[in-house]
Coordinates of C-alpha atoms in Angstrom, one line a residue:
Chain G
M1 CA -53.4 85.4 110.1
N2 CA -53.4 87.7 113.3
N3 CA -52.0 85.5 116.4
N4 CA -53.1 87.9 119.0
P5 CA -57.0 87.0 120.1
I6 CA -57.1 90.3 121.7
Q7 CA -58.4 92.8 119.0
P8 CA -57.6 96.5 119.6
E9 CA -60.6 98.2 118.2
L10 CA -62.9 95.5 120.0
K11 CA -60.9 96.2 123.3
E12 CA -61.5 100.0 123.0
L13 CA -65.2 99.3 122.4
M14 CA -65.5 96.9 125.2
K15 CA -63.6 99.2 127.6
G16 CA -65.7 102.1 126.7
S17 CA -68.7 100.4 127.1
L18 CA -68.5 98.2 130.3
P19 CA -66.5 99.5 133.5
Q20 CA -63.6 97.6 135.2
M21 CA -65.0 96.1 138.5
D22 CA -64.1 97.5 141.9
T23 CA -62.6 94.4 143.4
T24 CA -62.7 95.8 147.1
L25 CA -64.7 93.6 149.2
Q26 CA -67.1 96.3 151.1
R27 CA -67.8 94.3 154.2
D28 CA -67.1 91.3 156.3
L29 CA -68.9 88.3 155.0
W30 CA -68.2 86.1 158.2
P31 CA -71.4 87.1 159.7
Q32 CA -73.4 85.4 156.7
V33 CA -71.1 82.4 156.5
E34 CA -71.5 81.8 160.2
A35 CA -75.2 82.3 160.1
R36 CA -75.7 79.6 157.0
L37 CA -73.2 77.3 158.8
G38 CA -75.6 77.3 162.2
E39 CA -78.6 76.7 159.8
R40 CA -76.9 73.6 158.1
K41 CA -76.4 72.3 161.6
R42 CA -79.9 72.9 162.9
R43 CA -81.6 71.5 160.1
V44 CA -82.4 67.8 161.2
V45 CA -82.3 65.6 158.2
P46 CA -85.5 63.7 158.1
V47 CA -84.9 59.6 158.2
R48 CA -86.6 58.4 154.9
L49 CA -87.4 54.6 155.1
K50 CA -88.4 52.4 152.1
W51 CA -91.7 50.4 152.4
W52 CA -90.1 47.1 152.8
E53 CA -88.1 48.7 155.9
W54 CA -91.4 49.5 157.4
A55 CA -92.8 46.1 156.3
L56 CA -89.5 44.5 158.2
A57 CA -89.9 46.6 161.4
A58 CA -93.7 45.6 161.5
G59 CA -92.9 41.8 160.9
D60 CA -90.2 41.9 163.6
L61 CA -92.8 43.9 166.1
G62 CA -95.5 41.2 165.3
A63 CA -92.7 38.4 165.7
A64 CA -92.1 40.1 169.1
Y65 CA -95.8 40.2 170.1
Y66 CA -96.9 36.7 169.3
A67 CA -93.6 35.0 170.0
P68 CA -91.8 36.9 173.0
E69 CA -89.1 34.0 173.1
A70 CA -87.9 35.0 169.7
I71 CA -86.8 38.3 171.2
P72 CA -83.3 37.2 172.3
A73 CA -82.8 35.6 168.7
L74 CA -84.0 38.9 166.8
L75 CA -81.8 41.0 168.9
Y76 CA -79.0 38.8 168.0
H77 CA -79.7 39.1 164.5
I78 CA -79.8 42.9 164.5
Chain Z
M1 CA -51.6 86.0 155.7
T2 CA -53.1 87.5 152.6
S3 CA -55.6 90.1 154.1
G4 CA -55.0 93.9 153.5
R5 CA -53.5 93.0 150.1
N6 CA -54.1 95.2 146.9
M7 CA -56.8 93.4 145.3
D8 CA -55.8 94.8 141.9
C9 CA -53.1 92.1 142.1
A10 CA -55.6 89.6 142.9
L11 CA -54.9 87.5 140.1
A12 CA -51.1 87.6 140.4
L13 CA -49.4 84.1 140.5
P14 CA -47.4 84.8 143.6
E15 CA -50.4 85.3 145.7
L16 CA -51.5 81.8 145.3
R17 CA -48.8 80.6 147.4
A18 CA -49.5 82.7 150.5
V19 CA -50.6 79.8 152.5
N20 CA -48.3 77.1 151.4
G21 CA -45.5 79.6 152.2
Q22 CA -46.3 78.7 155.9
P23 CA -46.0 75.9 157.7
D24 CA -49.2 73.8 156.9
E25 CA -50.3 73.6 160.5
L26 CA -53.1 75.9 159.9
L27 CA -54.3 73.7 157.0
E28 CA -54.1 70.6 159.0
R29 CA -56.2 72.0 161.7
F30 CA -58.9 73.0 159.2
A31 CA -58.7 69.6 157.5
R32 CA -59.4 68.0 160.9
G33 CA -62.4 70.3 161.3
D34 CA -61.1 72.7 163.3
E35 CA -63.4 75.7 163.3
A36 CA -61.4 78.4 164.3
A37 CA -58.9 77.4 161.5
F38 CA -61.8 77.7 159.0
E39 CA -62.4 81.1 160.4
E40 CA -58.7 81.9 160.2
L41 CA -58.6 80.8 156.4
F42 CA -61.8 82.5 155.8
R43 CA -60.8 85.9 157.0
A44 CA -57.2 85.3 155.1
F45 CA -59.0 84.7 151.8
Q46 CA -62.4 86.2 151.6
R47 CA -61.3 89.6 149.8
D48 CA -59.3 87.1 147.3
V49 CA -62.2 85.1 146.6
Y50 CA -64.5 87.9 146.3
A51 CA -61.9 89.6 143.6
W52 CA -61.9 86.5 141.5
I53 CA -65.4 86.2 141.4
V54 CA -66.7 89.6 140.8
Q55 CA -64.4 90.0 137.9
I56 CA -66.2 87.3 136.1
I57 CA -69.7 88.1 137.6
R58 CA -69.6 91.7 137.2
D59 CA -72.3 92.1 139.9
P60 CA -70.9 92.9 143.5
G61 CA -74.0 91.7 145.2
V62 CA -74.0 88.3 143.5
A63 CA -70.2 87.9 143.9
E64 CA -70.5 88.4 147.8
E65 CA -73.5 85.6 147.7
L66 CA -71.2 83.5 145.8
T67 CA -68.2 84.2 148.2
V68 CA -70.2 83.1 150.9
E69 CA -71.3 79.9 149.0
T70 CA -67.7 79.0 148.0
F71 CA -66.5 78.9 151.7
L72 CA -69.6 76.9 152.7
R73 CA -68.4 74.3 150.0
V74 CA -65.0 74.8 151.2
H75 CA -66.2 74.1 155.0
R76 CA -68.3 71.1 153.6
S77 CA -65.4 69.3 151.8
R78 CA -62.6 70.1 154.2
Q79 CA -62.2 66.2 155.2
R80 CA -61.6 65.7 151.6
F81 CA -58.9 68.4 151.3
D82 CA -55.1 67.6 151.4
S83 CA -53.4 69.8 153.6
T84 CA -50.1 69.5 151.4
R85 CA -51.8 71.0 148.7
N86 CA -52.4 74.8 147.8
F87 CA -55.3 75.9 149.6
A88 CA -55.6 79.4 147.3
S89 CA -55.7 77.2 144.0
W90 CA -58.4 74.8 145.6
A91 CA -60.6 77.7 146.7
R92 CA -60.1 79.5 143.3
R93 CA -61.2 76.4 141.5
I94 CA -64.4 76.1 143.6
A95 CA -65.1 80.0 143.3
V96 CA -64.3 80.0 139.7
N97 CA -66.7 76.9 139.0
L98 CA -69.4 78.3 140.9
A99 CA -69.2 81.8 139.0
I100 CA -69.1 80.1 135.8
S101 CA -72.0 77.9 136.4
H102 CA -74.0 80.9 137.8
L103 CA -73.4 82.6 134.4
R104 CA -74.5 79.5 132.6
K105 CA -77.9 79.4 134.6
N106 CA -78.4 83.4 134.6
R107 CA -77.8 85.0 131.6
P108 CA -77.3 88.6 132.5
E109 CA -80.0 91.2 131.9
V110 CA -78.7 94.0 129.6
P111 CA -79.0 97.0 132.2
S112 CA -81.2 99.9 131.3
E113 CA -79.9 103.1 130.5
E114 CA -81.2 104.4 133.9
A115 CA -79.7 101.4 135.8
A116 CA -76.5 102.0 133.7
L117 CA -76.4 105.6 134.9
A118 CA -77.3 104.4 138.4
N119 CA -74.4 102.1 138.5
F120 CA -71.7 103.8 136.8
G121 CA -72.9 107.0 135.7
A122 CA -69.8 109.2 136.3
W123 CA -67.7 106.6 134.5
Q124 CA -70.4 106.5 131.6
A125 CA -70.2 110.3 131.3
D126 CA -66.4 110.2 130.8
S127 CA -66.3 107.3 128.3
A128 CA -65.5 108.1 124.6
V129 CA -68.1 105.7 123.4
A130 CA -71.7 107.0 122.5
G131 CA -74.3 105.8 124.9
D132 CA -76.5 103.9 122.3
I133 CA -73.2 102.2 121.2
Q134 CA -72.5 101.3 124.7
E135 CA -75.9 99.8 125.1
K136 CA -75.3 97.7 122.0
V137 CA -72.1 96.3 123.2
R138 CA -73.6 95.5 126.6
Q139 CA -76.2 93.5 124.8
A140 CA -73.5 91.8 122.5
F141 CA -71.4 90.7 125.7
A142 CA -74.5 89.5 127.3
K143 CA -75.1 87.3 124.5
L144 CA -71.7 85.4 125.0
P145 CA -71.9 81.9 126.3
A146 CA -70.6 81.6 130.1
P147 CA -67.1 80.5 129.5
E148 CA -66.2 83.0 126.6
R149 CA -67.9 85.8 128.4
A150 CA -65.5 85.3 131.5
V151 CA -62.7 85.2 129.3
A152 CA -63.7 88.4 127.5
A153 CA -64.6 90.2 130.7
L154 CA -61.1 89.4 132.1
A155 CA -59.2 90.2 128.9
Y156 CA -60.8 93.0 127.3
I157 CA -62.3 95.1 130.5
E158 CA -60.0 93.9 133.2
E159 CA -57.1 93.8 131.1
R160 CA -55.5 90.5 132.4
S161 CA -52.9 88.8 130.4
H162 CA -53.5 85.1 129.0
E163 CA -51.3 83.5 131.8
E164 CA -53.3 85.3 134.7
I165 CA -56.6 84.3 133.1
A166 CA -55.4 80.8 132.5
V167 CA -54.5 80.6 136.5
S168 CA -57.7 82.4 137.5
L169 CA -59.9 79.9 135.4
A170 CA -57.8 76.8 136.1
V171 CA -57.5 76.1 132.4
P172 CA -54.6 75.9 130.0
K173 CA -53.4 78.9 128.2
G174 CA -54.3 77.4 124.7
T175 CA -57.9 77.2 126.1
V176 CA -57.7 80.9 127.1
K177 CA -56.7 81.8 123.6
S178 CA -59.2 79.7 122.0
R179 CA -62.0 81.0 123.8
L180 CA -60.9 84.6 123.4
F181 CA -61.1 84.0 119.7
R182 CA -64.5 82.7 119.8
A183 CA -65.4 85.5 122.0
S184 CA -64.2 88.1 119.8
R185 CA -65.7 86.2 116.7
L186 CA -69.2 86.1 118.7
L187 CA -69.1 89.9 119.7
R188 CA -68.2 91.0 116.1
K189 CA -71.1 89.0 114.8
H190 CA -73.6 90.2 117.3
L191 CA -72.4 93.6 117.0
A192 CA -72.9 93.2 113.3
K193 CA -76.6 92.3 113.7
L194 CA -76.9 95.5 115.8
G195 CA -75.3 97.7 113.1
V196 CA -72.1 98.3 115.1
T197 CA -68.9 97.5 113.1
P198 CA -65.7 97.9 115.5

């Protein structure tokens, strides 16, 4: 069995049908990278809270409203 | 620094050690989040990264986009980068993974005869292979699975050695050979269905 996976007749067909790529980069890509990095920094990640976190916050606010003397204790446990 | 090198040699092994040959102060600064160090590394390696990608993707526009994406990922992962490691190998792995995954997601359309003429008309006119056969070979090539397509492009079209392909794709040499065997078998099968017998 032929141990060389390169098959000359297939190579000839491939080379005759698909050109070698020009590997020279035609322009400086730094401006694109800089712009994308800037976009990423400007993008504000929205804070997403689960329903029970909202419920807990509402409970704390309620407790602070009806029992203001509990505020120091609530602050202590934050 | 690596800028201004001959890109025909972009896959050659010694090129990979360009940054490790220097004191790794630049890499330490990069890993600490120094933006100037990142820009310096970008300028040193953008041509190499583009050359690695374009030979796999075979589309200059997409290769530019993926080069930008590679460096965005490099930037995002900089705190995890170990500055004693080889930057080029790390960047190459990211670039090649992106390129292969792009090939997986986007099976290339076979260019029409007009598009092919517009892209490489002069080259095509010089080719010894008849136009209709070229079209069928391009169709058969486009049908290959992504890893086999990458290996076939590097071996058959770019004429890279097995060692160079193994380094380029960060896979063992045995894997290159087996993928190339599979690519050749599939190419023959697809070509036979199209009435071409190599």
